[in-house]
Amino acid sequence: MDPKLGRMTLKEWVAIESDSVQPVPRFRQELFRMMAVAADTLQRLGAHVTSVDMGSQQLPDGQSLPIPPVILAELGNDPTKGTVCFYGHLDVQPADQGNGWLTDPYVLTEVDGKLYGRGATDNKGPVLAWINAVSAFRALEQDLPVNIKFIIEGMEEAGSVALEELVEKEKNRFFSGVDYIVISDNLWISQRKPAITYGTRGNSYFMVEVKCRDQDFHSGTFGGILHEPMADLVALLGSLVDSSGHILVPGIYDEVAPLTEEEINTYKAIHLDLEEYRNSSRVEKFLFDTKEEILMHLWRYPSLSIHGIEGAFDEPGAKTVIPGQVIGKFSIRLVPHMNVSVVEKQVTRHLEDVFSKRNSSNKMVVSMTLGLHPWIANINDTQYLAAKRAIRTVFGTEPDMIRDGSTIPIAKMFQEIVHKSVVLIPLGAVDDGEHSQNEKINRWNYIEGTKLFAAFFLEMAQLH
Amino acid sequence: MDPKLGRMTLKEWVAIESDSVQPVPRFRQELFRMMAVAADTLQRLGAHVTSVDMGSQQLPDGQSLPIPPVILAELGNDPTKGTVCFYGHLDVQPADQGNGWLTDPYVLTEVDGKLYGRGATDNKGPVLAWINAVSAFRALEQDLPVNIKFIIEGMEEAGSVALEELVEKEKNRFFSGVDYIVISDNLWISQRKPAITYGTRGNSYFMVEVKCRDQDFHSGTFGGILHEPMADLVALLGSLVDSSGHILVPGIYDEVAPLTEEEINTYKAIHLDLEEYRNSSRVEKFLFDTKEEILMHLWRYPSLSIHGIEGAFDEPGAKTVIPGQVIGKFSIRLVPHMNVSVVEKQVTRHLEDVFSKRNSSNKMVVSMTLGLHPWIANINDTQYLAAKRAIRTVFGTEPDMIRDGSTIPIAKMFQEIVHKSVVLIPLGAVDDGEHSQNEKINRWNYIEGTKLFAAFFLEMAQLH
């Protein structure tokens, strides 16, 4: 494998503005282009590639947008070998150069060994590392130690629209020969020590709309006599979480798995330099002071974040407007054994209670636009042991056995539909800044990650 | 005067995107163009025109932007006549076609006798009505009954930057011969009945910034362990006003003028059909049920409006971001005898109190970016009586004697610096939607308003 070639491909892939979050035709076109480029790359690798038409998506405003195809690819079909399926996604979060990016988010830029660009670590880099590992065997003219399958989508950041139906449909076809599923769509917990992930939080994303009328008001002409939608919305959002991070929705903690002594010990075993973590995060002070509390609140307790407001004045300067109709956006990260539909009911009921006490004449509508289950695996499954050995080979260290506070719903979905063991092998360092400005992947992580995947193929071959 | 010609000029003026609120070079260029076009129009009318260089403006981010010139113009210098000075502004609020506008905001579009466009009523239409009234005398080859002066600025929506210094400087020059000052920058209280305005509210505009770091976070990776800036901000904004519209900042009502029996009677005399007002406003229910309460809460009590948040996720769709740094924007409309600097201290202290109780590790900064005094006039001044007679002549009715809930700081400024009587003669109907989407001026208001100004010149001549 030629790492320079791999890096050049990453540059090409990052240059494609495959934003699935903003539902506009321009980005959808970029997503289709992204999937076509990836299908071409896999074909040139010798894979049998199918691009599955995913139909179109109905948006809340009535607009309809096409969904980019999902790539199903197969490399090798030797019944004497094990079959590993790799899941990845090639869509990205929005990125706006004006908003804190130091380089063009769609131009991969190397600074001090860091490759900056939207999608560099989430998830274009890891997908290419897997592809690079396969091409290494090709370049060395060696047989692949395992059969490889790929399932690559373009709607992960928008909630993997329509993917579940496809996996259900392909359960006894594409997935029938698959033994293990690997996902590499999260981060280590440190800058230099690799990790294996055995659980992720789920997510329930809510929109709460408060409407007086579909037009804004002038605060001089109407200020003082209106139930202002922003006052209602701020009260609603302010009722969700207290200043210690505790969620105030009644009943929300009822189904959270009780904490066991054994579980506490796993957190104790993890190396986390709080000082370094705080510095690399550039956060002066966290809500908690101990490593164990921090890990538990990222992994095994729910959290609530308020993301923003649509429809209010959001630009620089001063505008004396009373927004007529606003939508507050927040989400709750879910943990075992919280149930998405129970959470939906609890949140809706809570907001309705708070709103009714205000006696506002505005209309409030609560909707949960995404509901993704948490996932947890058995860390004694054989592929977990194989991944550990591959990490020892490449990095010379034991991995951190971690969970991820983020949501990778596909993990839970594979587990429930395909009934195969799923492992998450992250490649990126803790400070990669996925979803935020100046996202990057370290050059070192990208190259060592490629080696790790190759070593993992060899370890998996031994299992069979 | 040819009303068709006047309407065509309005179309040209509306086509200039003279947005003073968004501090970007493109709009500043448009503002300079707007002022040049207006100076040219006044010159063609025979006025002696000076475009005063206003220097440049330092923005909070360190950027510097040029301020559009202020036009000082004079028409006639007959010492036997009175001199009336007209103030107007040609800058506009932001307008974004995607955001609720049914027509292009910068293309004046007539639908059912309504002329839609940004600035049509606030304030390009009324400025042109005054100019049209002057050109009517010119077209009829009649002497102007009064000497006319114009002061026209391009930064009103941004707080009339640097205007006060200019008025101070010109106090004994440009303003020395001025007897009366007329402003036409607000609206009637009904759809068809004209009004004269004798008071306006002031405004204090606040920004409260909460910062964790200058970069956003991913809610999966950091949700649960941060003092999230949005949670702090929502609590701060939620502490400002209750659901009945009552402002919760301690001491804020202390200096509000006590209500007298005589004052209540003036509200009773005003015709306001609440049903029609509600329908034309398209508001289902106001905070108050009686005409008197509504007028008092628009005119003689302060109000607090939350405008929006800068730095959070504000677009359609779902983004799982924890904003790292957010700025909440709100303003308080001030009434006699509230004092801007007292209000600044009260609001700052209140927010500091609320924030300190949260024990957040974030940084909070409160700043008042605009502080504009309320204004009230003596309705028995001679020019008020002249305006009343002109209204009787053109409209055949007594005007509503009203105040305005909006801020026209220039009124207070003229009163305090120039020591001349100021009158506000609005031309637009109550439903013109200044500052909001689909701003318009009725064709009828525009034409009758022009006649009203001409009649007013004749009445003013009689006073002298």
XYZ file of C-alpha atoms in Angstrom, chain A residues 96-399:
304
model
C -19.118 26.660 7.008
C -15.743 28.270 6.523
C -16.908 31.551 8.026
C -17.791 29.848 11.283
C -14.471 29.119 13.043
C -12.694 26.976 10.440
C -9.048 27.986 10.032
C -8.786 26.245 6.648
C -11.306 25.513 3.919
C -13.285 22.573 5.378
C -13.456 20.956 1.942
C -9.738 21.203 1.173
C -7.732 18.572 3.095
C -4.862 20.591 4.569
C -1.878 19.117 6.428
C -0.535 21.184 9.340
C 1.971 19.633 11.777
C 1.036 16.065 10.855
C -2.697 16.777 11.138
C -4.960 16.404 8.122
C -7.728 19.009 8.485
C -11.007 18.727 6.592
C -14.700 17.945 7.060
C -15.100 14.157 7.083
C -11.357 13.521 7.584
C -12.044 11.478 10.726
C -15.843 11.117 10.477
C -15.893 8.916 8.470
C -14.061 9.231 5.151
C -10.575 8.615 6.643
C -11.434 5.317 8.380
C -13.344 4.034 5.307
C -10.255 4.708 3.203
C -7.960 3.104 5.815
C -9.959 -0.129 5.436
C -9.772 0.165 1.635
C -6.030 0.904 1.878
C -5.539 -2.245 4.017
C -7.254 -4.315 1.344
C -5.156 -2.723 -1.413
C -1.999 -3.479 0.599
C -2.708 -7.204 0.193
C -3.440 -6.573 -3.486
C -0.178 -4.595 -3.940
C 1.800 -7.402 -2.259
C -0.029 -9.887 -4.499
C -1.176 -11.775 -1.431
C -4.541 -13.478 -1.087
C -6.896 -11.692 1.299
C -6.908 -13.709 4.582
C -10.684 -13.172 4.880
C -13.596 -12.511 2.596
C -14.487 -8.830 2.809
C -17.853 -7.138 2.439
C -18.606 -3.421 2.507
C -21.819 -1.636 3.321
C -21.326 2.081 2.790
C -24.055 4.671 3.152
C -24.489 8.407 2.637
C -27.151 9.379 5.198
C -25.599 8.534 8.584
C -25.492 12.117 9.875
C -29.165 12.455 8.954
C -30.122 9.306 10.866
C -29.331 6.577 8.290
C -32.593 7.189 6.435
C -34.058 3.939 4.974
C -30.980 1.886 5.865
C -32.766 -0.324 8.366
C -35.246 -1.489 5.698
C -32.342 -2.367 3.414
C -30.500 -4.371 6.101
C -33.757 -6.176 6.891
C -34.179 -7.006 3.201
C -30.570 -8.143 2.766
C -30.534 -10.120 6.028
C -30.626 -13.488 4.239
C -28.802 -12.387 1.096
C -25.876 -9.984 1.415
C -25.509 -10.633 5.166
C -26.087 -14.408 5.063
C -22.377 -15.303 4.848
C -21.140 -12.547 7.138
C -19.483 -13.703 10.379
C -18.484 -10.408 11.952
C -19.248 -6.756 11.460
C -16.683 -3.992 11.966
C -17.455 -0.306 12.323
C -14.823 2.419 12.646
C -16.869 5.547 13.223
C -15.814 6.908 16.599
C -12.683 8.055 18.449
C -10.131 6.852 20.971
C -10.306 8.271 24.441
C -6.698 9.484 24.306
C -4.327 11.082 21.836
C -2.008 8.077 21.404
C -3.532 4.930 22.932
C -5.814 2.833 20.694
C -9.172 1.594 21.878
C -11.923 -0.905 21.164
C -15.513 0.170 21.676
C -18.208 -2.175 23.000
C -21.129 0.166 23.543
C -22.622 3.414 22.275
C -25.350 5.724 23.498
C -28.546 6.151 21.533
C -30.121 9.474 20.696
C -33.574 11.001 20.612
C -33.698 14.324 18.764
C -36.551 16.676 19.527
C -37.964 19.763 17.887
C -40.344 21.964 19.838
C -42.075 24.577 17.749
C -43.832 27.590 19.245
C -45.904 29.649 16.866
C -47.823 32.888 17.202
C -48.068 33.571 13.476
C -45.960 32.793 10.403
C -44.515 36.299 10.253
C -42.196 38.181 12.561
C -43.177 41.274 14.547
C -41.419 44.576 15.239
C -40.564 44.749 18.925
C -41.528 48.429 19.079
C -44.920 47.940 17.490
C -45.883 44.757 19.359
C -43.534 44.450 22.344
C -45.535 44.344 25.570
C -48.824 42.861 24.398
C -47.821 39.502 22.903
C -47.182 36.075 24.267
C -43.816 36.110 22.538
C -42.848 32.703 21.094
C -39.216 33.166 22.156
C -40.220 33.730 25.789
C -42.254 30.511 25.677
C -39.464 28.601 23.954
C -36.743 29.777 26.317
C -38.914 28.690 29.263
C -39.503 25.289 27.627
C -35.820 24.728 26.887
C -34.884 26.009 30.341
C -37.078 23.362 31.961
C -35.119 20.464 30.500
C -31.832 20.307 32.366
C -30.385 21.920 35.496
C -26.981 23.551 35.888
C -25.437 20.286 37.130
C -26.402 18.504 33.895
C -29.257 16.584 35.560
C -32.185 16.058 33.181
C -35.431 17.401 34.657
C -37.897 15.379 32.561
C -39.877 13.280 35.089
C -39.159 9.532 34.891
C -36.264 9.885 32.480
C -33.793 8.010 34.728
C -36.223 5.173 35.629
C -34.909 2.651 33.112
C -31.204 3.512 33.309
C -29.301 0.272 34.107
C -28.209 0.121 37.752
C -24.491 0.565 38.322
C -22.596 -2.572 39.406
C -19.303 -2.895 41.298
C -17.787 -4.798 38.353
C -18.701 -2.004 35.967
C -17.073 0.617 38.179
C -13.871 -1.460 38.019
C -13.794 -1.296 34.216
C -13.789 2.500 34.420
C -11.008 2.408 36.991
C -8.862 0.302 34.602
C -8.968 2.893 31.852
C -6.091 5.275 31.520
C -7.408 8.814 31.267
C -5.180 11.730 32.148
C -7.814 14.257 33.194
C -5.384 17.150 32.912
C -4.438 16.191 29.360
C -8.069 15.512 28.491
C -9.094 18.917 29.763
C -6.262 20.606 27.885
C -6.867 18.820 24.607
C -10.597 19.553 24.922
C -9.790 23.150 25.813
C -12.382 23.041 28.594
C -11.512 24.829 31.819
C -13.677 22.714 34.081
C -15.980 19.745 33.574
C -19.145 19.045 35.551
C -17.271 16.266 37.404
C -13.837 15.976 38.956
C -13.004 12.253 38.801
C -12.165 10.033 35.838
C -14.868 7.514 36.799
C -17.636 10.130 37.016
C -16.635 11.634 33.688
C -16.569 8.276 31.904
C -19.911 7.259 33.401
C -21.566 10.524 32.402
C -20.279 10.167 28.858
C -21.135 6.483 28.483
C -23.689 5.059 30.896
C -25.868 8.015 31.874
C -28.144 9.984 29.559
C -27.324 13.597 28.689
C -29.380 16.430 27.249
C -27.956 19.074 24.904
C -29.708 22.135 23.479
C -28.488 22.633 19.928
C -30.127 25.861 18.837
C -33.185 27.688 17.590
C -34.489 27.979 14.055
C -36.552 31.032 13.063
C -35.071 33.547 15.516
C -32.507 36.256 14.751
C -29.169 34.449 14.501
C -26.895 36.836 12.635
C -24.329 39.352 13.862
C -25.615 42.791 14.783
C -28.799 43.933 16.469
C -32.241 43.312 14.996
C -35.313 44.439 16.913
C -37.514 41.581 15.860
C -40.027 39.458 17.737
C -39.789 36.120 15.927
C -43.298 34.898 15.056
C -42.508 31.201 14.925
C -39.487 29.439 16.406
C -38.247 25.854 16.661
C -36.056 24.781 19.563
C -33.804 21.788 18.970
C -32.416 19.486 21.627
C -31.523 15.843 22.000
C -31.136 13.270 24.730
C -28.369 10.672 24.472
C -29.877 7.364 25.573
C -28.251 4.506 27.515
C -29.231 0.904 28.317
C -32.082 0.206 29.042
C -33.876 3.416 28.082
C -36.577 3.013 25.494
C -36.935 5.495 22.646
C -40.732 5.588 22.597
C -41.001 5.892 26.375
C -38.566 8.832 26.257
C -40.624 10.423 23.487
C -43.740 10.239 25.660
C -41.961 11.541 28.773
C -40.439 14.531 26.997
C -43.662 15.409 25.187
C -45.712 15.202 28.374
C -43.168 17.293 30.289
C -43.110 20.061 27.668
C -46.892 20.064 27.468
C -47.055 20.447 31.265
C -44.604 23.349 31.284
C -46.340 25.027 28.348
C -49.859 24.688 29.754
C -48.752 26.394 32.991
C -47.744 29.470 30.973
C -51.288 30.061 29.674
C -49.789 31.123 26.382
C -52.045 31.657 23.392
C -49.325 30.343 21.077
C -49.391 26.885 19.526
C -46.763 24.366 20.629
C -45.859 21.231 18.683
C -43.321 18.692 19.970
C -41.869 16.137 17.590
C -39.133 13.549 17.944
C -37.400 13.520 14.566
C -34.812 10.847 15.346
C -34.974 7.955 17.781
C -31.877 5.754 17.949
C -31.359 2.940 20.448
C -28.269 2.548 22.617
C -26.055 -0.498 21.952
C -23.849 -2.718 24.099
C -21.818 -5.829 23.124
C -20.150 -8.811 24.809
C -16.437 -8.010 25.026
C -15.536 -11.689 25.175
C -16.702 -12.373 21.608
C -13.923 -13.810 19.430
C -13.571 -10.774 17.169
C -12.991 -8.581 20.215
C -10.101 -10.844 21.173
C -8.765 -10.726 17.579
C -8.928 -6.938 17.512
C -7.039 -6.802 20.823
C -4.249 -8.982 19.406
C -4.024 -6.869 16.212
C -3.660 -3.748 18.365
C -0.891 -5.405 20.403
C 0.889 -6.262 17.107
C 0.690 -2.792 15.548
C 0.791 -0.504 18.588
C 2.542 -2.722 21.164
C -0.054 -1.952 23.814
C -3.344 -3.154 25.280
C -6.303 -1.146 24.002
